Amino acid sequence: MGQWRFSFVFCLLALAVALYCQAKPETYRIATYNIRNYLSMDRLVDGQFRLDYPKPESEKTVVREAILVASPDLLALQEIGSAAELEELRDDLEQAGLYYNSSHILEADDEVRRVGALWNERVSANVVEHDDLDFELFGESMRVKRGMLQLDVQLGGAGSIQLFVLHLKSKYTTDRRDPQSTLRRTKEAHAARERILHLFPDPGTMPFLIVGDLNDHRNSSPVRRFLVRGDLQIAEILDARDNSGLIWTHYYKKGGEYSLLDYMLASPGLRSAFETQSGIVDLKGYYEGSDHRLVWTDLKSK
């Protein structure tokens, strides 16, 4: 009889633990990372100028280390060169113990530097490509050069979100009419923002994240385009910090400048549906892999 009671109590405890684990909300990690010229290009390697040379293995190792530290369920990437290079990165991460079963790269007007994504089996994603975002600049019809990658992401049983991946125009330009490409970058942001609001006109009810390298500071015209339109709140900047409490994500070595250029922007609908916690991978020697640092956000349904 005593053994029977012990077995009964043990079964009840096991059932309670199982029900608790099942009811406990799971956490999903989304990350964004500009991996600096993960492609073949003319470059200086070990003091020698090389033509059409791939990203050096030493740099790739540091990039992988940053990704492994974060181990996101879904990783948005900027400055990946081609589908083949994205698959190479996926294979290398798998060899290091981080497996992504799905990937996508967006083929847009920029045939050198593209945006892409990797995601694991904990999530599923339907891909929508926005490679037709047009705007007018100085009387000329132009296009958001790297497009916008949209992922309709199912987070297991935690619900779904929309993820928009962007890499806006850099500050480098030869056009004297637009110093530091500020106007072009603002036009790109506006075109992307209008497409997002056309698809989801009520950010208060639609959970979405806008992520990527926006190439400007948090109070700039391009970034503000994604935060408000008139009285409509579109998104807010998720507060991501490194281990020292610092928020910079990019180091411009030539100018000695630390800047916040890489963002996780969350709609009010996302903030009401999910608890969020964000951070920046604080990796020693990060610059050997990229001039940007990886930014991540954890999502847990409320």
C-alpha positions as MATLAB code, in Angstrom:
seq = 'MGQWRFSFVFCLLALAVALYCQAKPETYRIATYNIRNYLSMDRLVDGQFRLDYPKPESEKTVVREAILVASPDLLALQEIGSAAELEELRDDLEQAGLYYNSSHILEADDEVRRVGALWNERVSANVVEHDDLDFELFGESMRVKRGMLQLDVQLGGAGSIQLFVLHLKSKYTTDRRDPQSTLRRTKEAHAARERILHLFPDPGTMPFLIVGDLNDHRNSSPVRRFLVRGDLQIAEILDARDNSGLIWTHYYKKGGEYSLLDYMLASPGLRSAFETQSGIVDLKGYYEGSDHRLVWTDLKSK';
ca = [
       0.000    0.000    0.000;
       2.813    2.408    0.918;
       4.552    1.766   -2.375;
       1.290    2.376   -4.226;
       0.787    5.716   -2.442;
       4.359    6.719   -3.239;
       3.846    5.895   -6.914;
       0.564    7.826   -6.979;
       2.106   10.909   -5.362;
       5.110   10.701   -7.706;
       2.801   10.578  -10.736;
       0.872   13.611   -9.487;
       4.100   15.553   -9.005;
       5.332   14.575  -12.459;
       2.019   15.655  -13.990;
       2.150   18.993  -12.161;
       5.695   19.642  -13.382;
       4.699   18.739  -16.951;
       1.675   21.047  -16.858;
       3.794   23.876  -15.428;
       6.428   23.495  -18.134;
       3.747   23.368  -20.814;
       2.052   26.509  -19.486;
       5.290   28.482  -19.044;
       5.723   30.868  -22.009;
       8.703   30.143  -24.204;
      11.245   32.798  -25.112;
      12.313   33.422  -28.708;
      15.390   35.405  -29.665;
      15.528   37.637  -32.756;
      18.834   39.252  -33.762;
      20.210   41.613  -36.391;
      23.830   41.813  -37.510;
      25.703   43.688  -40.223;
      28.526   41.247  -40.984;
      30.661   43.698  -42.992;
      31.373   42.663  -46.553;
      30.708   38.935  -46.216;
      31.397   38.674  -49.944;
      34.116   38.705  -52.587;
      35.598   42.118  -53.299;
      38.878   43.911  -53.877;
      40.496   44.160  -50.459;
      43.745   44.485  -48.537;
      44.718   41.144  -46.958;
      47.875   40.749  -44.856;
      49.324   43.884  -46.402;
      48.646   42.778  -49.981;
      45.921   44.072  -52.301;
      43.733   41.207  -53.555;
      41.229   41.340  -56.406;
      37.792   39.758  -55.958;
      38.864   38.168  -52.668;
      36.429   36.569  -50.186;
      36.051   37.687  -46.584;
      39.128   36.320  -44.768;
      38.633   33.251  -42.602;
      39.907   35.119  -39.551;
      37.067   37.632  -39.944;
      34.475   34.916  -40.536;
      35.569   33.207  -37.316;
      34.842   36.338  -35.274;
      31.461   36.799  -36.990;
      30.512   33.230  -36.115;
      31.661   33.714  -32.533;
      29.346   36.712  -32.111;
      26.420   34.743  -33.557;
      27.181   31.759  -31.339;
      27.231   33.967  -28.240;
      23.716   35.209  -29.033;
      22.408   31.933  -30.571;
      19.237   33.576  -31.929;
      16.295   31.614  -33.248;
      16.092   34.031  -36.162;
      19.027   36.066  -37.429;
      18.591   39.028  -39.805;
      21.751   39.831  -41.762;
      23.090   42.790  -43.690;
      26.013   42.850  -46.142;
      25.821   39.202  -47.134;
      27.044   38.795  -50.701;
      25.120   35.924  -52.253;
      22.985   32.886  -51.557;
      26.123   30.743  -51.746;
      27.832   32.815  -49.067;
      24.743   32.688  -46.874;
      24.741   28.892  -47.195;
      28.440   28.820  -46.352;
      27.750   30.775  -43.160;
      24.886   28.444  -42.300;
      27.084   25.371  -42.829;
      29.903   26.838  -40.724;
      27.503   27.636  -37.884;
      26.154   24.089  -38.020;
      29.706   22.749  -37.714;
      30.033   24.916  -34.595;
      26.815   23.495  -33.130;
      24.227   26.123  -34.137;
      21.775   24.728  -36.688;
      19.501   26.790  -38.924;
      17.195   24.758  -41.120;
      15.940   27.691  -43.239;
      17.441   30.701  -44.985;
      16.574   33.415  -47.470;
      18.442   36.187  -49.278;
      16.788   39.138  -50.985;
      17.869   39.856  -54.551;
      17.341   43.587  -55.045;
      19.023   46.402  -56.981;
      22.254   46.140  -54.993;
      24.033   43.175  -56.559;
      26.943   43.317  -54.101;
      25.570   43.720  -50.565;
      22.265   42.080  -49.710;
      20.005   41.436  -46.732;
      19.077   37.924  -45.675;
      17.982   35.781  -42.769;
      18.542   32.436  -41.076;
      16.053   30.733  -38.768;
      15.833   27.468  -36.860;
      13.120   24.854  -36.417;
      11.669   26.581  -33.326;
      10.119   29.149  -35.676;
       8.650   29.116  -39.157;
       8.542   31.976  -41.629;
       6.803   32.901  -44.850;
       8.887   35.233  -47.000;
       7.677   38.369  -48.782;
      10.164   40.293  -50.918;
       9.819   44.045  -51.316;
      12.253   44.864  -54.115;
      10.000   47.484  -55.714;
      10.123   50.359  -53.211;
      10.352   53.473  -55.392;
      10.863   57.151  -54.580;
      11.839   60.343  -56.350;
      15.069   62.214  -55.625;
      16.208   65.346  -57.483;
      13.613   64.679  -60.174;
      14.840   61.137  -60.771;
      12.951   57.927  -60.021;
      14.996   55.731  -57.694;
      14.561   52.544  -55.707;
      15.450   51.389  -52.201;
      18.682   49.768  -53.267;
      18.689   46.746  -50.948;
      14.925   46.405  -50.755;
      13.070   45.235  -47.680;
      12.760   41.620  -46.583;
       9.524   40.729  -44.796;
       9.141   37.546  -42.777;
       5.774   36.393  -41.446;
       7.139   34.574  -38.399;
       5.314   31.957  -36.327;
       6.864   31.721  -32.866;
       5.749   28.229  -31.942;
       2.707   28.509  -29.699;
       3.544   32.096  -28.711;
       1.815   33.619  -31.714;
       3.161   35.364  -34.779;
       4.954   38.583  -35.664;
       5.930   40.407  -38.830;
       9.653   41.075  -39.231;
      10.978   43.699  -41.642;
      14.711   43.638  -42.425;
      16.395   46.757  -43.819;
      19.814   48.145  -44.664;
      19.477   51.796  -45.612;
      21.937   53.761  -47.733;
      25.296   54.461  -46.082;
      26.641   57.963  -45.513;
      29.221   57.522  -48.254;
      28.335   59.451  -51.415;
      29.862   61.334  -54.323;
      26.691   63.401  -54.830;
      27.394   66.899  -53.502;
      23.675   67.718  -53.554;
      23.101   65.266  -50.722;
      25.957   65.325  -48.194;
      26.225   62.002  -46.308;
      23.202   60.716  -48.313;
      20.842   62.022  -45.634;
      18.060   62.900  -48.069;
      18.309   59.624  -49.960;
      18.309   57.636  -46.729;
      15.237   59.545  -45.554;
      13.480   58.819  -48.848;
      14.348   55.120  -48.527;
      12.972   55.057  -44.979;
       9.816   56.846  -46.081;
       9.182   54.371  -48.912;
       9.711   51.387  -46.600;
       7.544   52.943  -43.880;
       4.683   53.599  -46.289;
       4.760   50.001  -47.488;
       4.636   48.720  -43.913;
       1.673   50.960  -43.069;
      -0.096   50.004  -46.301;
       0.117   46.382  -45.212;
      -0.582   47.017  -41.516;
      -2.272   50.402  -41.012;
      -2.819   49.874  -37.276;
       0.534   49.301  -35.507;
      -1.352   49.274  -32.215;
      -2.854   45.879  -33.009;
      -0.217   44.345  -35.298;
       2.924   42.949  -33.648;
       5.905   43.733  -35.853;
       9.624   44.438  -35.615;
      11.639   46.631  -37.964;
      15.290   45.607  -37.696;
      18.593   46.273  -39.365;
      21.269   48.827  -40.130;
      19.524   52.186  -40.619;
      22.855   54.042  -40.924;
      21.784   57.030  -38.824;
      21.344   58.209  -35.217;
      18.163   57.712  -33.234;
      16.875   61.293  -33.662;
      17.616   61.470  -37.396;
      15.017   61.936  -40.122;
      15.395   58.358  -41.461;
      14.947   56.714  -38.062;
      12.063   59.014  -37.081;
      10.190   57.888  -40.199;
       9.742   54.501  -38.546;
       8.693   55.876  -35.162;
       5.793   58.239  -35.896;
       3.693   59.592  -38.737;
       1.737   62.601  -37.538;
      -0.152   61.430  -34.444;
       0.294   57.755  -35.313;
       2.870   55.888  -33.273;
       4.437   53.280  -35.521;
       7.209   51.848  -33.374;
       9.632   52.539  -30.564;
      13.330   51.808  -30.216;
      13.958   48.808  -27.981;
      16.640   49.660  -25.450;
      19.580   47.353  -26.187;
      22.793   47.648  -24.150;
      26.054   45.776  -23.795;
      27.555   44.444  -20.554;
      28.794   47.944  -19.664;
      25.416   49.568  -20.280;
      26.536   51.193  -23.555;
      24.208   51.438  -26.562;
      26.600   51.907  -29.508;
      26.516   49.318  -32.281;
      29.028   50.659  -34.827;
      32.616   51.869  -34.668;
      33.907   54.147  -37.432;
      37.615   53.521  -37.021;
      38.856   56.268  -39.347;
      36.930   58.946  -37.449;
      37.142   57.310  -34.023;
      33.354   57.471  -33.644;
      31.032   55.096  -31.780;
      27.418   55.255  -33.003;
      24.026   53.622  -32.672;
      23.146   52.563  -36.227;
      21.571   49.095  -35.772;
      18.037   48.947  -34.409;
      15.197   46.838  -33.130;
      12.004   48.885  -33.562;
       8.860   47.417  -32.008;
       5.269   48.311  -32.839;
       2.855   49.084  -29.979;
       1.065   45.879  -30.939;
       4.219   43.894  -30.311;
       4.868   45.576  -26.960;
       1.332   44.763  -25.813;
       1.578   41.106  -26.880;
       5.133   40.277  -25.803;
       7.560   40.955  -23.011;
      10.844   42.120  -24.486;
      14.438   42.143  -23.327;
      17.240   43.345  -25.589;
      21.016   43.377  -25.620;
      24.195   43.841  -27.631;
      26.826   41.120  -27.911;
      29.872   42.513  -26.106;
      32.583   40.499  -27.817;
      36.248   41.264  -27.315;
      37.896   41.677  -30.688;
      34.514   42.146  -32.416;
      36.028   44.602  -34.907;
      38.106   41.872  -36.521;
      34.830   40.411  -37.772;
      32.707   43.492  -38.397;
      32.548   47.184  -37.583;
      29.024   46.513  -36.277;
      27.922   44.607  -33.190;
      25.095   42.079  -33.063;
      21.841   43.281  -31.463;
      19.259   40.842  -30.078;
      15.772   40.902  -28.574;
      14.030   38.179  -26.591;
      10.274   37.838  -27.026;
       8.006   36.104  -24.524;
       4.226   36.179  -24.871;
       2.347   37.880  -22.059;
];
